[in-house]
PDB file of C-alpha atoms in Angstrom:
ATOM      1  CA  UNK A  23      -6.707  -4.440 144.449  1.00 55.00           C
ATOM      2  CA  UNK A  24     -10.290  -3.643 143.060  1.00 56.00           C
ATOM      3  CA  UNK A  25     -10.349  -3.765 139.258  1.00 61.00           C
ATOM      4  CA  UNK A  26     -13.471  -1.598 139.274  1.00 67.00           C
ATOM      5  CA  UNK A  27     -15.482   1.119 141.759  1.00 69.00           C
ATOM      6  CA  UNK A  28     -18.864   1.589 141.852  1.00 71.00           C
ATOM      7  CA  UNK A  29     -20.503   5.271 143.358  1.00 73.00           C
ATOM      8  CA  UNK A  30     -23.940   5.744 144.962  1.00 73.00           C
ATOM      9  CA  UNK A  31     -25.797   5.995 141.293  1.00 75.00           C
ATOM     10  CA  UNK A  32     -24.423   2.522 140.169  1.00 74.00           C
ATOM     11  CA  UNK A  33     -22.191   3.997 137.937  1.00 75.00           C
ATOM     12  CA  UNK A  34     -18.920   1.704 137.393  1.00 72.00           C
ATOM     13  CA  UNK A  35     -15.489   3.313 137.168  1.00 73.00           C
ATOM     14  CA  UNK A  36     -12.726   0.967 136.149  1.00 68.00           C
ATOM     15  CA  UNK A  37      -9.168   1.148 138.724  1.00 72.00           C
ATOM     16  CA  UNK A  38      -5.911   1.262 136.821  1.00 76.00           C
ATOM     17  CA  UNK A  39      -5.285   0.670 133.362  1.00 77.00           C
ATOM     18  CA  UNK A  40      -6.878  -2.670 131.366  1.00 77.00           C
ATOM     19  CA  UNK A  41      -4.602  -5.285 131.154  1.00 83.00           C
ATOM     20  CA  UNK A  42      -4.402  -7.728 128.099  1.00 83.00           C
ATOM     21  CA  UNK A  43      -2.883 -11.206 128.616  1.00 87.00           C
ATOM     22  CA  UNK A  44      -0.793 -12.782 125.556  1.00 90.00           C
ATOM     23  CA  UNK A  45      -0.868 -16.556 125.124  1.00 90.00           C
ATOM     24  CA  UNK A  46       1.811 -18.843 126.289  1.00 93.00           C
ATOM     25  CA  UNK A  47       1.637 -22.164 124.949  1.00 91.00           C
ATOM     26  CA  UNK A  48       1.573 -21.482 121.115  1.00 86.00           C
ATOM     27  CA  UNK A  49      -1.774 -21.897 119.944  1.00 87.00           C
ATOM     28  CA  UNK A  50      -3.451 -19.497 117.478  1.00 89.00           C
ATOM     29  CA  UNK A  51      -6.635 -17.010 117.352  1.00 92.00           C
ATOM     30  CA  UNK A  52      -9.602 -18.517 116.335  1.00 93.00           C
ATOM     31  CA  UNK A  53     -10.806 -17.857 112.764  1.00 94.00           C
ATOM     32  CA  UNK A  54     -12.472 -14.300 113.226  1.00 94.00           C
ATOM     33  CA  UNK A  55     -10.941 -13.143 116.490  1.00 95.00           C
ATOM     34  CA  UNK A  56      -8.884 -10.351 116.797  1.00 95.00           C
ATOM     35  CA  UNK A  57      -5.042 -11.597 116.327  1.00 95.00           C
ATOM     36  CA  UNK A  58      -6.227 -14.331 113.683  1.00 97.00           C
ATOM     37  CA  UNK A  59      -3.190 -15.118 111.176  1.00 97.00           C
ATOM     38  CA  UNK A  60      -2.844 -16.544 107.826  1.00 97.00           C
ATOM     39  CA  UNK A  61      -0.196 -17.032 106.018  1.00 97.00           C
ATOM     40  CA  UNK A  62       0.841 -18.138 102.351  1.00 97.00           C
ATOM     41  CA  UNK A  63       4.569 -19.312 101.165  1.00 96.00           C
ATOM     42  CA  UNK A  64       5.709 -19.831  97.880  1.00 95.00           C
ATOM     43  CA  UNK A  65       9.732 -21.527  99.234  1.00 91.00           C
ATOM     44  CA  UNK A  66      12.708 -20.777  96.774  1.00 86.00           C
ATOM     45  CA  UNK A  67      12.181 -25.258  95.939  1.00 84.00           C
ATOM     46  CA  UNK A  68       9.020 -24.126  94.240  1.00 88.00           C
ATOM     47  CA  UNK A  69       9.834 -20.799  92.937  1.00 91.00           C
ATOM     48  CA  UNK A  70       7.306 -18.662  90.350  1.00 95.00           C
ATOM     49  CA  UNK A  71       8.715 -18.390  86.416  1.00 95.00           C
ATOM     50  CA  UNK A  72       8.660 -14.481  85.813  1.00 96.00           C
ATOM     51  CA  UNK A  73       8.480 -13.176  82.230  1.00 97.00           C
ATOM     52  CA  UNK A  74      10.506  -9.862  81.877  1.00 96.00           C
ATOM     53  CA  UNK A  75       8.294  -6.468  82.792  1.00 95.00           C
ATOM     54  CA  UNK A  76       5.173  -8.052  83.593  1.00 97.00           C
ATOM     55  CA  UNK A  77       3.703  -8.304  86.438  1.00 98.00           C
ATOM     56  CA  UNK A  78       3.380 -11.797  88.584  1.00 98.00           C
ATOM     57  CA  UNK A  79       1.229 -13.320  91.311  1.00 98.00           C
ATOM     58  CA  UNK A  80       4.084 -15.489  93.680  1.00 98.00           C
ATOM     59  CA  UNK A  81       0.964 -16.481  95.837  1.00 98.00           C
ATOM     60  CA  UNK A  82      -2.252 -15.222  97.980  1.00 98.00           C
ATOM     61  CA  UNK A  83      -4.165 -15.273 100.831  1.00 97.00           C
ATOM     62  CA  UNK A  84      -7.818 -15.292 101.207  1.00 97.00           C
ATOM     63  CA  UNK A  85      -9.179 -12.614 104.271  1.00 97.00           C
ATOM     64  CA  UNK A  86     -12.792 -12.705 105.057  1.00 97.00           C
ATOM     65  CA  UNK A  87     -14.035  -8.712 106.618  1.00 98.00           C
ATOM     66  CA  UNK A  88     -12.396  -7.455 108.997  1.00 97.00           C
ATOM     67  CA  UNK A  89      -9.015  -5.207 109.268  1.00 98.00           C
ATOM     68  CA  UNK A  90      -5.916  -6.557 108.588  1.00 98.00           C
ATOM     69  CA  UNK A  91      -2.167  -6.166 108.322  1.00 98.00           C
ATOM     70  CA  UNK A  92      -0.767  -7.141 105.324  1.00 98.00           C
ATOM     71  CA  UNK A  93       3.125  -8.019 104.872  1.00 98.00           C
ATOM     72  CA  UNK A  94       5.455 -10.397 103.490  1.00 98.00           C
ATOM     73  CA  UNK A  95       8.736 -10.544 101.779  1.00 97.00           C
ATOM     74  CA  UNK A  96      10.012 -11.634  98.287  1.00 96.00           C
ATOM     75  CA  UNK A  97      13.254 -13.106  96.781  1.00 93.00           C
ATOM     76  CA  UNK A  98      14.759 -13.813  93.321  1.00 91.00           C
ATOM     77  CA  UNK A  99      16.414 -16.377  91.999  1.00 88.00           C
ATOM     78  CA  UNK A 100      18.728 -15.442  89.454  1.00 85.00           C
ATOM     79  CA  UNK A 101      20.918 -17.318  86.554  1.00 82.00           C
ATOM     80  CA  UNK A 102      24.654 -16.760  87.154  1.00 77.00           C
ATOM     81  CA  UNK A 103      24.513 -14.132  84.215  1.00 80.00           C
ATOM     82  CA  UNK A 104      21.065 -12.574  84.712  1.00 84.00           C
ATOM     83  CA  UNK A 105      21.103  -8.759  84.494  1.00 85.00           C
ATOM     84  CA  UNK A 106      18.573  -6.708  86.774  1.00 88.00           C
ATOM     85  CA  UNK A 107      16.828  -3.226  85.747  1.00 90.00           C
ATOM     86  CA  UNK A 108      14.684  -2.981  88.116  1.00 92.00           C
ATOM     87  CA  UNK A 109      12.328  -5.067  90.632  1.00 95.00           C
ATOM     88  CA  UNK A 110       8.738  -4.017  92.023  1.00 97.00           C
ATOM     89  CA  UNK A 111       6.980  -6.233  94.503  1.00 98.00           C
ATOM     90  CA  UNK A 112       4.261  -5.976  97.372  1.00 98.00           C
ATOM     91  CA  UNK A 113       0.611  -6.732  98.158  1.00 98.00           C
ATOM     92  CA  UNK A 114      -2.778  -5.821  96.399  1.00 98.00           C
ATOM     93  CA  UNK A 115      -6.427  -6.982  96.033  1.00 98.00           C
ATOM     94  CA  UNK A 116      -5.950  -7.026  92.040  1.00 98.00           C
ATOM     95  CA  UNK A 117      -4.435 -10.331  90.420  1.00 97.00           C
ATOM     96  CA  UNK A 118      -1.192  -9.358  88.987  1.00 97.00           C
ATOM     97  CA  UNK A 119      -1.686  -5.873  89.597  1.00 96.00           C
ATOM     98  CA  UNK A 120       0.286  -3.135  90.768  1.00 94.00           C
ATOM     99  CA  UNK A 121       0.444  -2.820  94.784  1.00 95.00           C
ATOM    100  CA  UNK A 122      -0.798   0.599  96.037  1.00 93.00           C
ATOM    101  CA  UNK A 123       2.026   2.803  97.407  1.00 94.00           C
ATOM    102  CA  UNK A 124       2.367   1.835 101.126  1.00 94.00           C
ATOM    103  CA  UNK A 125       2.182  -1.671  99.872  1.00 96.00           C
ATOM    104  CA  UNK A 126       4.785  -1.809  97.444  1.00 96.00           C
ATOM    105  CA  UNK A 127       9.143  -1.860  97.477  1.00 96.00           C
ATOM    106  CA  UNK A 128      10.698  -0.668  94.170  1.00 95.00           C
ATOM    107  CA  UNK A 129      14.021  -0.538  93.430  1.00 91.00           C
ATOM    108  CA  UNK A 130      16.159   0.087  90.410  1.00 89.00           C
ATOM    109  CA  UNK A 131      19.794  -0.963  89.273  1.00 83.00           C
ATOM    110  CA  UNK A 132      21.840   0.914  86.540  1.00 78.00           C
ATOM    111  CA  UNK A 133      21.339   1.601  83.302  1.00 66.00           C
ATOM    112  CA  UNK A 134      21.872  -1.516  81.276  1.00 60.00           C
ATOM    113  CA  UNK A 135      21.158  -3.911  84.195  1.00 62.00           C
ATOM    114  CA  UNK A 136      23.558  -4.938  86.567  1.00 65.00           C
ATOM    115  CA  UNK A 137      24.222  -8.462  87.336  1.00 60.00           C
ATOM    116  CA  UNK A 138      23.259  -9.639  91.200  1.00 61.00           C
ATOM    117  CA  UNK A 139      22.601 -12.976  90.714  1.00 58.00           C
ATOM    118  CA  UNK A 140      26.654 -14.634  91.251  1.00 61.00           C
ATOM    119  CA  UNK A 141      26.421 -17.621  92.486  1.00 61.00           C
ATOM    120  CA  UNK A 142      23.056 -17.880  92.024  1.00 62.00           C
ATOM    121  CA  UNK A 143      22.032 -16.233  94.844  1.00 70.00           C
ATOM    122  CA  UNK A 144      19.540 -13.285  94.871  1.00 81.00           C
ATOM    123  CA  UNK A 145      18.107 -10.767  96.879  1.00 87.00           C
ATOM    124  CA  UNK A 146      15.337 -11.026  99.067  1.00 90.00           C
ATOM    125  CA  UNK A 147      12.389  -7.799  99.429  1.00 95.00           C
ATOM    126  CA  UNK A 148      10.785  -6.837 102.109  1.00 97.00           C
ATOM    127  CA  UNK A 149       7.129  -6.103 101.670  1.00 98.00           C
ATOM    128  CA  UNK A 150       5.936  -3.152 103.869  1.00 97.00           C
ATOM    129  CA  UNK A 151       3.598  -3.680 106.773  1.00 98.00           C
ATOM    130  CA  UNK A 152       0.025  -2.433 104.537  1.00 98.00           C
ATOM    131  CA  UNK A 153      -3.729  -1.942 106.263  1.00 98.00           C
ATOM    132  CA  UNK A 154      -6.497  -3.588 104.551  1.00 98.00           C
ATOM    133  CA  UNK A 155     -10.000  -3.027 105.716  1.00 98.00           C
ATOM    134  CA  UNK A 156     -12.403  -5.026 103.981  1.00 98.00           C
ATOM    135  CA  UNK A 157     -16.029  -5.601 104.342  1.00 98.00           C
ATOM    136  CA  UNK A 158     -16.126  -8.534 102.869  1.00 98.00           C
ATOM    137  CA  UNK A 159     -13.999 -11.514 101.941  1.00 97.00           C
ATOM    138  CA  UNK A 160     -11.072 -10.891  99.578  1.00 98.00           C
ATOM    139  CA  UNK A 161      -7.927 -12.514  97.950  1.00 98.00           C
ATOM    140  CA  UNK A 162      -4.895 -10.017  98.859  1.00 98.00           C
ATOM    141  CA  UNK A 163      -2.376 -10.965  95.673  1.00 98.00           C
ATOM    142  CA  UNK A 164       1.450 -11.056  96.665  1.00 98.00           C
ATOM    143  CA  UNK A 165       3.004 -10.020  93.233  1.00 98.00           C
ATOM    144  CA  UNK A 166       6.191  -9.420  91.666  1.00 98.00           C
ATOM    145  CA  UNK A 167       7.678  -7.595  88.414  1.00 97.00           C
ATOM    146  CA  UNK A 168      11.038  -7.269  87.445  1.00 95.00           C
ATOM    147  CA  UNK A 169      12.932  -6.467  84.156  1.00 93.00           C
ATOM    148  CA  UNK A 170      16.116  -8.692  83.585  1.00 90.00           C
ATOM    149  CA  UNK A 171      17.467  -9.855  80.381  1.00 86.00           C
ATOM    150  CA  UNK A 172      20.335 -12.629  79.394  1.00 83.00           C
ATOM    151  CA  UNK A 173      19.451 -15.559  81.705  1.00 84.00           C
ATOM    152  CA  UNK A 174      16.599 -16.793  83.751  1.00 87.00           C
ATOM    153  CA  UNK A 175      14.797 -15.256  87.003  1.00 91.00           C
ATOM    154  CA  UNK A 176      12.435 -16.803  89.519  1.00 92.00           C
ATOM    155  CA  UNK A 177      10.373 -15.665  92.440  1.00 94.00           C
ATOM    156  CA  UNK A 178       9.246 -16.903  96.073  1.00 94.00           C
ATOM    157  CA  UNK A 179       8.142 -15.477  99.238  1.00 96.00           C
ATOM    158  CA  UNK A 180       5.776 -14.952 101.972  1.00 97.00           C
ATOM    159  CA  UNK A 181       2.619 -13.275 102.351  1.00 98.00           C
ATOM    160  CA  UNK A 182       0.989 -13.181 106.131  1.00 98.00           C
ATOM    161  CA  UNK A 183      -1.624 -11.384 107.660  1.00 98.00           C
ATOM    162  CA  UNK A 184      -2.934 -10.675 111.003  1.00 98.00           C
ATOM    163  CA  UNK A 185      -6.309  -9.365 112.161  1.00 98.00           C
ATOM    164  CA  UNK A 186      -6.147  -5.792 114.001  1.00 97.00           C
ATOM    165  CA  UNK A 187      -9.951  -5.521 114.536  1.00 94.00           C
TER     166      UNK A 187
ATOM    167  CA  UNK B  11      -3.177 -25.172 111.290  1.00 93.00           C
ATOM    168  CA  UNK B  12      -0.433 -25.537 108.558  1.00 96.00           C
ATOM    169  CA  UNK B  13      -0.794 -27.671 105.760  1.00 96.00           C
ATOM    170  CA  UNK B  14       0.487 -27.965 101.599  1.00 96.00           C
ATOM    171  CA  UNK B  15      -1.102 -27.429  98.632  1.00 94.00           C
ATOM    172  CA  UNK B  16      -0.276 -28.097  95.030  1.00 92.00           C
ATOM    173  CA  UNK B  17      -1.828 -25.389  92.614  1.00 92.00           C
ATOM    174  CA  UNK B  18      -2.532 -26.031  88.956  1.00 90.00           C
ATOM    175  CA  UNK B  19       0.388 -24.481  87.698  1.00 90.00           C
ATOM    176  CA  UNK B  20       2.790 -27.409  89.797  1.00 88.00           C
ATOM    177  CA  UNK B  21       4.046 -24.530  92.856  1.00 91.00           C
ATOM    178  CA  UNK B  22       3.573 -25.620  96.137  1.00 92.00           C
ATOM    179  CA  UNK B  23       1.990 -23.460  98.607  1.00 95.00           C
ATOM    180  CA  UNK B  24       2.775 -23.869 102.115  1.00 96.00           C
ATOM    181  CA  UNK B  25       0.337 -21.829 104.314  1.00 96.00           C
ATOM    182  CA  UNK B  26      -0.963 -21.549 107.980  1.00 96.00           C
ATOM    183  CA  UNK B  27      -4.343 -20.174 109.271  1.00 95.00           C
ATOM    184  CA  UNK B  28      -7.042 -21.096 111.077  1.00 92.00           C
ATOM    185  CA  UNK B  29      -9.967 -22.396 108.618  1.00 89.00           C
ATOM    186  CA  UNK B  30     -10.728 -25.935 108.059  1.00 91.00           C
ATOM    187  CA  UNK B  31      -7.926 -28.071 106.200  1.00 93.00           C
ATOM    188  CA  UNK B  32      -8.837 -27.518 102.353  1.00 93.00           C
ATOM    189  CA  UNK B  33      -9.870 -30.639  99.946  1.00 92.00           C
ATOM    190  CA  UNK B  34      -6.292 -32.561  98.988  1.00 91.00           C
ATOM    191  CA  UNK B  35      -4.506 -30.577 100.757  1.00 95.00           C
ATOM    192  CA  UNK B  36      -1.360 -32.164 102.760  1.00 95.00           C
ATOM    193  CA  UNK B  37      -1.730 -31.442 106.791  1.00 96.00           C
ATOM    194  CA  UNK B  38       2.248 -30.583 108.204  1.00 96.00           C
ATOM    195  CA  UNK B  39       3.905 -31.055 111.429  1.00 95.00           C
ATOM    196  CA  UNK B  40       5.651 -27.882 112.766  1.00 94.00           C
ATOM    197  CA  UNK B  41       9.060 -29.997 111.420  1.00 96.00           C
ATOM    198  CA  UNK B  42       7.450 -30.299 107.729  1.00 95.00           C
ATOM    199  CA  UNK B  43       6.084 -26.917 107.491  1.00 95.00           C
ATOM    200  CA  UNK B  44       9.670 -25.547 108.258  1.00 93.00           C
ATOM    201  CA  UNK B  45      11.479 -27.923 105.759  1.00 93.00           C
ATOM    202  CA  UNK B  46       9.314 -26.740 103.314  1.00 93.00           C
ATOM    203  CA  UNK B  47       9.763 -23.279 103.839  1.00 91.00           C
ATOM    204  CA  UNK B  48      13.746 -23.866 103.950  1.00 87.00           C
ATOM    205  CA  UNK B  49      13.381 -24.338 100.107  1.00 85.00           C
ATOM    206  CA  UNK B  50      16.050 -27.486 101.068  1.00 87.00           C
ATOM    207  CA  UNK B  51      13.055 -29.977 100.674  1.00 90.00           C
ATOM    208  CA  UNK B  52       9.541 -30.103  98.400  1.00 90.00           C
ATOM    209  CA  UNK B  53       6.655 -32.092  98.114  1.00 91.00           C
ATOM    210  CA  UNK B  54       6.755 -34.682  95.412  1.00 88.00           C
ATOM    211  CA  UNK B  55       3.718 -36.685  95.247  1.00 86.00           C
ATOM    212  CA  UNK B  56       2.679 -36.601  98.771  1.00 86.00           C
ATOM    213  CA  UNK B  57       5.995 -36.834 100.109  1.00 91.00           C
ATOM    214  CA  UNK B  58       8.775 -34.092 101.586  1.00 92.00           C
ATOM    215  CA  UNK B  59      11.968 -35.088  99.795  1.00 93.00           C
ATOM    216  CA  UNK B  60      15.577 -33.224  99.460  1.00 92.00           C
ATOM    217  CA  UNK B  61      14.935 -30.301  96.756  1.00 87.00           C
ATOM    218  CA  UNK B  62      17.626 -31.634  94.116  1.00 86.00           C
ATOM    219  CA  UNK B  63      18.060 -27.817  93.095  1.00 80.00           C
ATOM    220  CA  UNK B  64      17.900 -26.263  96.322  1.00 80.00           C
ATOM    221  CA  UNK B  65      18.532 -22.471  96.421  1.00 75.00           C
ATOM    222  CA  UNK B  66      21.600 -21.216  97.501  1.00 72.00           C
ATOM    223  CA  UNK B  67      22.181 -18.667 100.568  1.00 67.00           C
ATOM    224  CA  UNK B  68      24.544 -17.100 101.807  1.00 55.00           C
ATOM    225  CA  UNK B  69      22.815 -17.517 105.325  1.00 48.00           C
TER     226      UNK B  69
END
């Protein structure tokens, strides 16, 4: 089958609809090229110290221009009688700032904190799917801010990107 | 590429992307870079040992 047609002024008309192969074997896009991906992971074995109500970087990633898709997830580690207000979490260009809305998961527990973290195991946030079109290179913070009292809390998780265009 | 880094602060970082390996940085097999992000093992001076406080899951 002709991918293409050309008429009597030279004039090329593609045939069908243009087809995009994936890769197979596991390799990645070239720095640059649409589909690059980085990643950064901060694992629950190396966990971020959070100070109650204020506002933490867990890690970041470093995206030179181009436009991007910005996600990630976080998770808490909790003392067996750490109480939980409320956690905020997501992705912004601002160190230990607050993530846009789009880029951000909130949530809140009762008043006067309800403890989550039996057993010491904690929850784990997903951080929406965000666009960030940049025009030149720029860290993209993965932070984290909760308010607990009693015991301790720590953070981890993943920030990952991939290149739309 | 994936590789480890230690930052100032003592956290390990465990990323992948395609840029050039950074100074001190600690290349990983696709085996390392997935104990590592199991939060079952660390790095400890260049090495990937058992996490002696891993976190718990109830995965």
């Amino acid at each position: 089958m002709p991918l293409s047609t050309i008429d009597q002024t030279g004039i090329t008309s593609p045939v069908g609809p243009l087809v995009l192969t994936g890769v197979i074997d596991g390799s990645n896009a070239s720095a640059g090229t649409v589909g690059e991906y980085v990643s950064s992971t901060v694992a629950g074995g190396s966990a971020v110290s959070l100070t109650t109500a204020t506002i933490a970087n867990i890690t970041n990633i470093s995206l030179t221009a181009g436009d991007w898709d910005v996600s990630g997830s976080i998770g808490l580690i909790l003392g067996s009688t750490t109480s939980i207000n409320y956690v905020a979490g997501g992705s912004t260009t601002t160190s230990a700032g607050n993530p846009s809305l789009g880029a951000v998961f909130q949530f809140g527990y009762p008043t006067g904190g309800t403890v989550i973290g039996v057993s010491g195991v904690g929850p784990i946030y997903t951080v929406p799917t965000a666009r960030f079109s940049l025009s030149s290179t720029t860290t993209i913070y993965l932070t984290v801010q909760a308010q607990f009292s009693t015991s301790t809390c720590t953070a981890y998780g993943v920030i990952r990107a991939r290149r739309v265009r | 590429m994936k590789y480890a880094t230690v930052r100032q602060d003592g956290v390990t970082e465990v990323r992948e992307d395609s840029h050039p390996l950074p100074e001190g940085a600690f290349l990983l097999t696709d085996y390392q870079y997935d104990q590592l992000l199991s939060g079952q093992y660390i790095l400890q001076n260049g090495q990937i040992v058992a996490n002696p406080t891993p976190p718990k899951s109830i995965g």
